[in-house]
Amino acid sequence: MNRKTAWQISFHASAELHNGGPGAHRAMTTVARSSRYRRQSDTGLSRMEIMEGAALCFEAHGYSATSIDEVAARIGSTKGRVYHHYASKAELFLDVYRTGMTMIFEAIEPYLEAELPAVDRLRSVLKAHVLCVIRTKPFQNVVSQGVDMLRHGTMPAKEHAELAHLARLRDAYSDHFLTVLEQARAEGAIDYRNIKIALNSVFMCINGPIVWFTPRDNQSLEDIDLLAEECVLYAIRLLGVTDERPARTHPRPTHEGATA
Amino acid sequence: MNRKTAWQISFHASAELHNGGPGAHRAMTTVARSSRYRRQSDTGLSRMEIMEGAALCFEAHGYSATSIDEVAARIGSTKGRVYHHYASKAELFLDVYRTGMTMIFEAIEPYLEAELPAVDRLRSVLKAHVLCVIRTKPFQNVVSQGVDMLRHGTMPAKEHAELAHLARLRDAYSDHFLTVLEQARAEGAIDYRNIKIALNSVFMCINGPIVWFTPRDNQSLEDIDLLAEECVLYAIRLLGVTDERPARTHPRPTHEGATA
DNA sequence: ACATGAACATACTGTAGAGTATGTTGTCAA
DNA sequence: TTGACAACATACTCTACAGTATGTTCATGT
């Protein structure tokens, strides 16, 4: 149970911390914890570990059906630890939400300014989006829930500040796609009627894996890549493109300057 | 608040009762209730009214964040009435779930056996699906939640019987689409790689309105029809169809034999 | 015309879980 | 080395409901 293949998230054991804050540059490798209690400087790692557990729980039963005790149990801990890092369940949720947004933002960013025809840029961005969605599925699921909660005006409230900020982030993300769509149409490469409906349909397609994707332990990175490629293909076709060449993405934007 | 345009659900005031049972053939028009208490034979209507309120609440906050008191309040009633008709919150949810499934099943059924090329049958079925989704949005949202709960093994349990039945229904529905897809491909009209991914993508598109559609009070039936047509267009394009002629659907399968 | 039971409303109980208060263990700076 | 504080664990409180028990109103068969 709870198996995890290599390409899936396990950010508390990786070098990528999206929260900034102290401890963000630590622990390149997972060190077996010596003591029961963690060092002060690792608070960033601790928060990320909590968020991963929370994301998995939220994904499984949704926000309100998830108890803090369950989140704690999932990472072999207790309430105390969670409430030491987060003031409330809502704050934890919002942090997962924001982190998920940051992840996918950073995933597509390298491809937004490429010197390519708009359609090809679109292809690249969509591909990057889908790959990120698959890798960080629990987080993106929480993002979906968050968007839904905004839409329905639900939400524990009280943290309207962070909420509004996240809403603006979401809009900014969406706007990037709107822009590329308009450019691609101007270049005569794609076609749609109502751009909002078109964009929504594209999003439904490329976010599909959030709902229907189930990791199989025998599938390789290439399998995942093919799967993502197919999602992109359908999303692009939907816009009236008949040309079938694959998306152009770098193997993986590498942050480490280390030599292989 | 809580405005409702003509084409939206209000089944307790319509002749269509999907639960069978006594009272299913009653009350063609909404009669202002004379008394505080309802007639015995109207239990079917009462249940449908409860289900509508429940569907709206479930759609707004999800299953576990919805309280029975809230559902009751929404229809200007109290807990007592809900628990008189349903043994538990889970049973209520499942009834909404099943009713939603029945609705969309009945919506597409008339088009499944049409003597047409598979693509055109597909077009008709998709169109009928989208139109139904829009008209019965809260119910279809609950269906989505139900499918999710099945997927994650969540669910109040105890009612495994009804649960398994609903799962089979869902599969049967999906199978209809699988069949049409295979036929259309055999006829050389559409194209896909992995049929599961293709089908999932199609479903994401045509179920999109469950998520992003918001009823505007100035939009007419024709507006809705155009919107649905556009959704179908994208879903069809996604399968490699370039031909743009619209779906062929009867105005609305009419159950009443009455003269206009 | 009355008795029975359906269709509710009202009043209560029990509990899960969010949040808190406090105790315990280790770190680290001086 | 020690004391102050971060990082937790443990034990508690308090409230929002799910579910129940009971009371009230009316319809309907006899």
XYZ file of C-alpha atoms (C1' of nucleotides) in Angstrom:
580
model
C 0.000 0.000 0.000
C 0.987 3.581 -0.621
C 3.602 2.631 -3.195
C 5.360 5.384 -4.986
C 7.252 5.172 -8.260
C 10.380 7.191 -8.843
C 8.853 9.981 -10.935
C 6.213 10.859 -8.354
C 6.396 13.538 -5.712
C 8.399 13.159 -2.600
C 9.464 16.715 -2.177
C 10.482 16.544 1.415
C 13.261 14.255 0.240
C 14.205 16.376 -2.740
C 16.046 19.640 -3.054
C 13.035 21.550 -4.282
C 11.265 23.543 -1.618
C 8.676 25.882 -2.934
C 8.065 27.759 0.249
C 11.349 29.558 0.467
C 11.981 30.189 4.121
C 14.811 28.807 6.165
C 15.953 25.288 5.469
C 15.133 25.562 1.807
C 18.697 24.865 0.774
C 19.252 21.907 3.048
C 19.131 18.150 2.875
C 20.010 17.182 -0.664
C 19.740 13.596 0.386
C 17.326 12.019 2.808
C 19.103 11.451 6.085
C 17.595 8.915 8.417
C 16.481 11.039 11.341
C 18.654 10.401 14.384
C 16.312 11.808 16.968
C 12.645 11.994 17.635
C 12.686 15.761 17.172
C 13.847 17.719 14.178
C 16.409 20.516 13.969
C 15.093 24.062 13.862
C 16.532 24.745 10.455
C 14.504 21.898 8.927
C 11.130 23.484 9.489
C 10.747 23.936 5.747
C 11.209 20.228 5.184
C 8.785 19.413 7.957
C 6.126 21.629 6.483
C 6.596 20.039 3.083
C 6.228 16.582 4.544
C 3.025 17.630 6.255
C 1.741 19.114 3.024
C 2.362 15.904 1.150
C 0.368 13.937 3.679
C -2.348 16.545 3.611
C -2.474 16.572 -0.182
C -2.921 12.799 -0.245
C -5.714 12.940 2.319
C -7.471 15.885 0.694
C -7.263 14.099 -2.620
C -8.772 10.963 -1.150
C -11.716 12.369 0.794
C -11.829 16.082 0.115
C -11.179 18.984 2.422
C -13.893 18.695 5.015
C -13.892 14.910 5.271
C -10.200 14.953 6.088
C -9.234 15.175 9.732
C -5.997 16.626 10.988
C -5.456 13.423 12.932
C -5.573 11.489 9.686
C -3.048 13.766 8.036
C -0.756 13.377 11.027
C -1.167 9.608 11.075
C -0.280 9.453 7.391
C 3.171 10.843 8.125
C 3.512 8.849 11.325
C 2.942 11.775 13.579
C 0.300 13.521 15.665
C -1.893 16.587 15.692
C 0.618 18.535 17.710
C 3.100 18.662 14.909
C 0.584 19.894 12.369
C -0.782 22.606 14.634
C 2.741 23.654 15.500
C 3.303 24.571 11.853
C -0.201 25.637 10.857
C -2.686 27.734 12.763
C -5.677 25.964 11.281
C -6.826 23.307 8.867
C -7.730 26.035 6.407
C -4.217 27.461 6.486
C -2.769 24.049 5.779
C -5.126 23.647 2.861
C -4.222 27.056 1.491
C -0.531 26.285 1.748
C -1.000 23.078 -0.218
C -3.075 25.043 -2.691
C -0.459 27.742 -3.145
C 2.346 25.209 -3.400
C 0.483 23.314 -6.096
C -0.005 26.526 -8.038
C 3.653 27.395 -7.681
C 4.672 23.974 -8.918
C 2.661 24.152 -12.084
C 3.592 27.775 -12.650
C 7.264 26.916 -12.530
C 6.636 23.930 -14.778
C 5.291 25.947 -17.677
C 7.254 29.158 -17.187
C 10.361 28.100 -19.151
C 8.234 27.576 -22.259
C 6.143 30.737 -22.204
C 8.686 32.984 -23.856
C 10.100 30.580 -26.410
C 10.764 32.023 -29.853
C 8.375 29.733 -31.672
C 5.110 29.887 -33.571
C 2.299 30.225 -31.033
C 0.960 26.729 -31.698
C 4.277 25.154 -30.910
C 4.591 27.216 -27.791
C 1.107 26.069 -26.884
C 2.141 22.469 -27.433
C 5.157 22.842 -25.182
C 3.238 24.553 -22.441
C 0.447 21.983 -22.520
C 2.950 19.153 -22.380
C 4.740 20.680 -19.421
C 1.405 21.225 -17.716
C 0.281 17.637 -18.136
C 3.612 16.227 -16.985
C 3.507 18.384 -13.881
C -0.097 17.417 -13.217
C 0.819 13.749 -13.288
C 3.890 14.137 -11.108
C 2.173 16.283 -8.505
C -1.313 14.875 -8.814
C -2.398 15.176 -5.152
C -1.361 18.806 -5.083
C -3.152 19.603 -8.325
C -6.228 17.871 -7.036
C -6.183 20.236 -4.077
C -5.815 23.149 -6.476
C -8.966 21.965 -8.236
C -10.801 21.783 -4.951
C -9.581 25.250 -4.091
C -10.822 26.679 -7.369
C -14.159 25.021 -6.744
C -14.376 26.504 -3.272
C -13.649 29.934 -4.643
C -16.291 29.469 -7.282
C -18.957 28.536 -4.765
C -17.928 31.119 -2.202
C -17.351 28.310 0.252
C -14.137 28.308 2.269
C -13.455 28.637 5.985
C -13.041 32.365 5.278
C -11.079 34.514 7.735
C -8.050 34.234 5.461
C -9.514 36.355 2.683
C -6.116 37.875 2.102
C -4.428 34.676 0.980
C -7.568 33.636 -0.779
C -7.748 36.670 -2.999
C -4.074 36.273 -3.748
C -4.582 32.704 -4.900
C -7.522 33.742 -7.030
C -5.335 36.283 -8.798
C -2.653 33.659 -9.308
C -5.189 31.338 -10.889
C -6.374 34.067 -13.214
C -2.833 34.930 -14.172
C -2.185 31.307 -15.040
C -5.327 31.124 -17.104
C -4.444 34.380 -18.851
C -1.213 32.914 -20.143
C -3.210 30.307 -21.980
C -5.705 32.851 -23.226
C -2.884 34.876 -24.720
C -1.293 31.931 -26.469
C -4.683 30.885 -27.835
C -5.303 34.331 -29.279
C -1.856 34.465 -30.811
C -2.202 31.030 -32.340
C -5.532 32.004 -33.823
C -4.090 35.239 -35.171
C -1.443 33.129 -36.855
C -4.196 31.027 -38.356
C -2.999 27.849 -36.705
C -6.010 27.085 -34.551
C -9.726 27.750 -34.596
C -12.462 28.152 -32.032
C -15.810 29.872 -31.556
C -16.133 31.090 -27.975
C -12.643 31.376 -26.540
C -13.850 30.807 -22.988
C -15.525 27.542 -23.847
C -12.538 26.504 -25.905
C -10.140 27.272 -23.076
C -12.326 25.488 -20.563
C -12.415 22.440 -22.797
C -8.652 22.477 -23.188
C -8.238 22.730 -19.448
C -10.651 19.870 -18.864
C -8.557 17.704 -21.166
C -5.150 18.501 -19.782
C -6.390 18.379 -16.199
C -8.063 15.069 -16.899
C -5.246 13.027 -15.374
C -6.031 14.646 -12.029
C -9.227 12.656 -12.126
C -8.592 9.490 -14.118
C -4.864 8.826 -13.914
C -3.777 5.959 -11.688
C -0.065 5.269 -11.317
C 0.957 1.762 -12.336
C 4.119 0.412 -10.821
C 5.317 -1.064 -14.098
C 5.189 2.124 -16.140
C 8.387 3.943 -16.954
C 9.128 7.605 -17.535
C 8.691 6.991 -21.237
C 5.244 5.551 -20.643
C 4.297 8.680 -18.750
C 5.703 10.821 -21.509
C 3.643 9.036 -24.125
C 0.545 9.378 -22.008
C 1.103 13.108 -21.610
C 1.789 13.418 -25.310
C -1.561 11.819 -26.062
C -3.383 14.221 -23.750
C -1.731 17.134 -25.483
C -2.607 15.675 -28.849
C -6.309 15.614 -27.985
C -6.205 19.101 -26.473
C -4.562 20.448 -29.604
C -6.865 18.600 -31.955
C -9.787 20.073 -30.090
C -8.600 23.468 -31.303
C -8.754 22.374 -34.890
C -5.114 21.432 -35.406
C -4.579 18.464 -37.663
C -0.806 18.492 -37.680
C 0.435 15.701 -35.395
C 4.070 16.428 -34.605
C 4.902 16.061 -30.894
C 5.525 18.803 -28.392
C 9.032 20.110 -27.977
C 10.126 20.097 -24.329
C 13.529 19.934 -22.705
C 14.147 16.637 -20.906
C 13.578 18.415 -17.586
C 14.618 21.931 -16.610
C 17.581 21.193 -14.382
C 18.287 23.441 -11.434
C 21.509 21.790 -10.290
C 24.708 22.839 -12.009
C 26.401 19.635 -10.890
C 28.231 17.523 -13.409
C 26.810 14.157 -14.258
C -30.844 34.657 -4.997
C -31.496 31.088 -6.051
C -32.951 32.199 -9.360
C -33.895 29.531 -11.779
C -34.440 29.870 -15.505
C -37.095 27.892 -17.266
C -34.891 25.197 -18.767
C -33.388 24.184 -15.459
C -34.454 21.413 -13.144
C -37.465 21.645 -10.960
C -38.555 18.092 -11.070
C -40.832 18.124 -8.127
C -42.963 20.481 -10.157
C -42.721 18.474 -13.355
C -44.317 15.275 -14.469
C -41.067 13.362 -14.566
C -40.430 11.248 -11.520
C -37.524 8.922 -11.878
C -38.078 6.932 -8.767
C -41.193 5.157 -9.815
C -43.162 4.428 -6.707
C -46.541 5.816 -5.848
C -47.301 9.352 -6.781
C -45.227 9.184 -9.904
C -48.150 10.033 -12.127
C -49.471 12.914 -10.083
C -49.327 16.669 -10.025
C -48.795 17.797 -13.582
C -48.874 21.340 -12.323
C -47.582 22.744 -9.082
C -50.474 23.221 -6.725
C -49.977 25.604 -3.844
C -50.059 23.305 -0.829
C -53.222 23.792 1.160
C -51.999 22.237 4.353
C -48.817 21.966 6.303
C -48.666 18.259 5.704
C -48.594 16.453 2.432
C -50.858 13.708 1.137
C -49.639 10.131 1.440
C -49.696 9.554 -2.270
C -47.306 12.441 -2.851
C -44.329 10.805 -1.167
C -42.600 10.547 -4.523
C -42.858 14.292 -5.045
C -41.643 14.968 -1.554
C -38.590 12.806 -2.068
C -37.794 14.553 -5.325
C -38.027 17.944 -3.685
C -35.666 16.806 -0.974
C -33.286 15.444 -3.569
C -33.201 18.745 -5.405
C -32.273 20.596 -2.261
C -29.701 17.961 -1.439
C -28.206 18.093 -4.924
C -27.794 21.865 -4.671
C -26.122 21.602 -1.274
C -23.885 18.709 -2.271
C -22.875 20.635 -5.355
C -22.029 23.699 -3.310
C -19.994 22.203 -0.474
C -19.600 18.529 -1.228
C -21.035 15.529 0.561
C -19.425 15.697 3.976
C -19.575 19.463 4.355
C -23.313 19.394 3.791
C -25.534 19.014 6.820
C -29.005 17.566 6.756
C -30.247 20.686 8.490
C -28.966 22.740 5.593
C -30.699 20.552 3.054
C -33.920 20.830 5.015
C -33.576 24.585 5.365
C -33.069 24.911 1.634
C -36.531 23.505 0.988
C -38.033 25.364 3.918
C -38.333 22.332 6.089
C -36.646 20.491 8.943
C -34.564 17.412 9.630
C -37.615 15.403 10.526
C -38.897 15.411 6.998
C -35.600 14.273 5.512
C -35.132 11.469 8.005
C -38.717 10.396 7.485
C -37.908 9.624 3.860
C -34.262 8.604 4.176
C -32.604 6.416 6.765
C -29.301 8.242 6.539
C -27.387 10.991 4.817
C -25.613 8.347 2.748
C -28.901 6.932 1.501
C -30.024 10.379 0.444
C -26.772 10.896 -1.416
C -27.077 7.556 -3.142
C -30.628 8.326 -4.201
C -29.511 11.608 -5.752
C -26.643 9.736 -7.384
C -28.883 7.068 -8.844
C -31.442 9.604 -10.004
C -28.752 11.598 -11.780
C -27.552 8.461 -13.529
C -31.088 7.608 -14.550
C -31.627 11.084 -15.933
C -28.603 11.035 -18.178
C -29.244 7.449 -19.182
C -32.714 8.320 -20.351
C -31.349 11.383 -22.102
C -29.041 9.492 -24.421
C -31.019 6.284 -24.799
C -33.210 7.450 -27.679
C -30.112 8.072 -29.804
C -28.167 4.908 -29.119
C -29.911 2.742 -31.663
C -30.340 5.259 -34.468
C -29.705 3.938 -37.972
C -26.857 6.294 -38.732
C -23.125 6.214 -39.336
C -21.406 5.752 -35.966
C -19.960 9.272 -35.968
C -23.355 10.827 -36.351
C -24.749 8.628 -33.636
C -21.831 9.726 -31.503
C -22.630 13.344 -32.248
C -26.254 12.906 -31.236
C -25.417 11.061 -28.057
C -22.811 13.615 -27.026
C -25.205 16.457 -27.678
C -27.935 14.809 -25.628
C -25.430 14.186 -22.871
C -24.266 17.775 -22.697
C -27.795 19.160 -22.774
C -28.791 16.879 -19.933
C -25.679 17.785 -17.964
C -26.542 21.464 -18.220
C -30.193 21.011 -17.325
C -29.503 18.754 -14.360
C -26.149 20.154 -13.321
C -26.456 19.690 -9.538
C -27.445 16.053 -9.988
C -24.596 15.382 -12.378
C -22.201 17.039 -9.989
C -23.300 14.558 -7.359
C -22.751 11.748 -9.834
C -19.189 12.962 -10.285
C -18.675 13.018 -6.562
C -20.074 9.527 -6.342
C -17.732 8.224 -9.003
C -14.849 9.842 -7.165
C -15.888 8.217 -3.909
C -16.029 4.853 -5.587
C -12.610 5.418 -7.083
C -11.051 6.208 -3.733
C -12.893 3.552 -1.817
C -14.384 6.257 0.370
C -18.103 6.174 1.088
C -20.106 5.733 4.271
C -20.112 2.045 3.360
C -22.820 -0.205 4.847
C -24.823 0.191 1.653
C -22.407 -1.818 -0.475
C -25.336 -3.299 -2.309
C -26.585 -0.067 -3.857
C -23.015 1.040 -4.316
C -22.028 -1.907 -6.443
C -25.205 -1.466 -8.445
C -24.354 2.143 -9.201
C -20.829 1.197 -10.183
C -22.222 -1.271 -12.704
C -24.568 1.385 -14.042
C -21.676 3.757 -14.523
C -19.691 1.122 -16.369
C -22.647 0.320 -18.578
C -22.974 3.979 -19.474
C -19.309 4.220 -20.271
C -19.476 1.049 -22.340
C -22.050 2.587 -24.644
C -19.545 5.268 -25.541
C -16.742 2.742 -25.914
C -18.826 0.801 -28.391
C -19.695 3.824 -30.479
C -16.053 4.887 -30.503
C -14.923 1.509 -31.758
C -17.604 1.451 -34.442
C -16.747 4.952 -35.602
C -13.102 4.011 -35.828
C -13.937 0.848 -37.735
C -15.817 3.043 -40.177
C -12.716 5.185 -40.495
C -14.449 8.294 -39.258
C -12.430 8.951 -36.129
C -8.947 8.265 -34.875
C -7.307 7.740 -31.505
C -4.337 5.988 -29.919
C -5.311 4.611 -26.528
C -9.077 4.287 -26.456
C -9.231 4.707 -22.689
C -7.386 7.998 -22.761
C -9.456 9.143 -25.707
C -12.689 8.270 -23.961
C -11.576 9.936 -20.757
C -10.723 13.071 -22.677
C -14.083 13.081 -24.404
C -15.818 12.669 -21.073
C -13.795 15.470 -19.536
C -14.930 17.759 -22.351
C -18.608 16.945 -22.313
C -18.734 16.906 -18.521
C -16.943 20.231 -18.439
C -20.137 22.235 -17.948
C -20.609 20.469 -14.616
C -17.608 22.441 -13.461
C -17.512 25.684 -15.422
C -21.056 26.369 -16.536
C -22.910 29.149 -14.745
C -26.504 29.856 -15.727
C -27.070 33.414 -16.888
C -30.588 34.733 -16.582
C -30.517 36.350 -20.000
C -29.658 33.233 -21.967
C -32.332 31.483 -23.951
C -32.803 27.873 -24.906
C -31.067 28.619 -28.180
C -28.078 29.998 -26.327
C -27.856 26.788 -24.340
C -28.175 24.770 -27.498
C -25.320 26.640 -29.144
C -23.188 26.186 -26.068
C -23.819 22.456 -26.052
C -23.140 22.316 -29.763
C -19.748 23.907 -29.198
C -18.856 21.396 -26.485
C -19.753 18.565 -28.815
C -17.729 20.153 -31.569
C -14.596 20.137 -29.440
C -15.211 16.610 -28.204
C -15.610 15.414 -31.760
C -12.622 17.327 -33.054
C -10.561 15.749 -30.327
C -11.220 12.433 -32.024
C -9.787 13.657 -35.285
C -13.001 14.644 -37.029
C -12.689 17.728 -39.209
C -16.212 17.721 -40.557
C -18.195 20.427 -38.769
C -21.877 19.692 -39.326
C -23.974 19.924 -36.177
C -25.458 17.073 -34.178
C -28.870 15.779 -35.100
C -31.211 15.653 -32.103
C -34.951 15.768 -31.787
C -36.173 18.981 -30.184
C -36.858 17.102 -26.957
C -38.183 13.562 -26.543
C -41.735 14.256 -25.461
C -43.462 11.936 -23.055
C -46.854 13.612 -23.059
C -49.181 12.707 -25.877
C -51.222 15.836 -25.249
C -52.011 18.200 -28.080
C -50.416 21.602 -28.055
C -66.848 10.126 13.541
C -63.098 7.735 14.800
C -59.040 5.211 14.683
C -54.850 4.354 12.461
C -50.936 5.646 10.454
C -48.364 8.644 7.155
C -46.085 13.050 7.002
C -43.966 15.906 9.052
C -41.924 19.194 13.360
C -39.538 19.577 17.825
C -36.519 18.235 21.324
C -32.939 15.469 22.692
C -28.391 12.390 22.663
C -23.753 10.942 21.247
C -19.692 11.597 19.033
C -16.116 12.882 15.852
C -13.040 16.122 15.207
C -11.138 21.224 15.291
C -8.718 23.713 18.157
C -6.062 24.457 22.789
C -3.315 23.888 26.857
C 0.340 21.774 28.636
C 4.037 18.467 29.031
C 8.432 16.436 27.022
C 12.674 16.157 24.348
C 16.245 17.859 21.995
C 19.035 21.892 19.798
C 21.948 25.703 19.856
C 23.697 30.002 21.092
C 26.178 32.203 24.739
C 26.525 23.850 31.160
C 22.742 25.838 31.053
C 18.746 27.998 29.826
C 15.774 29.449 26.388
C 13.195 28.089 22.788
C 11.888 25.166 18.633
C 9.752 20.866 17.607
C 7.036 17.989 18.660
C 3.576 14.570 21.782
C -0.297 14.064 25.049
C -4.389 15.220 27.209
C -8.100 18.044 27.304
C -12.341 21.201 25.796
C -16.141 22.479 22.976
C -19.096 22.578 19.163
C -21.323 21.077 14.995
C -23.759 17.913 13.362
C -25.793 12.627 12.430
C -29.030 10.142 14.187
C -33.144 9.203 17.506
C -37.178 9.668 20.272
C -41.291 11.752 20.667
C -44.964 14.989 19.800
C -48.382 17.057 16.415
C -51.329 17.431 12.362
C -53.968 15.641 8.932
C -55.713 12.228 5.307
C -58.144 8.201 4.521
C -60.266 3.781 4.985
C -64.136 1.785 7.558
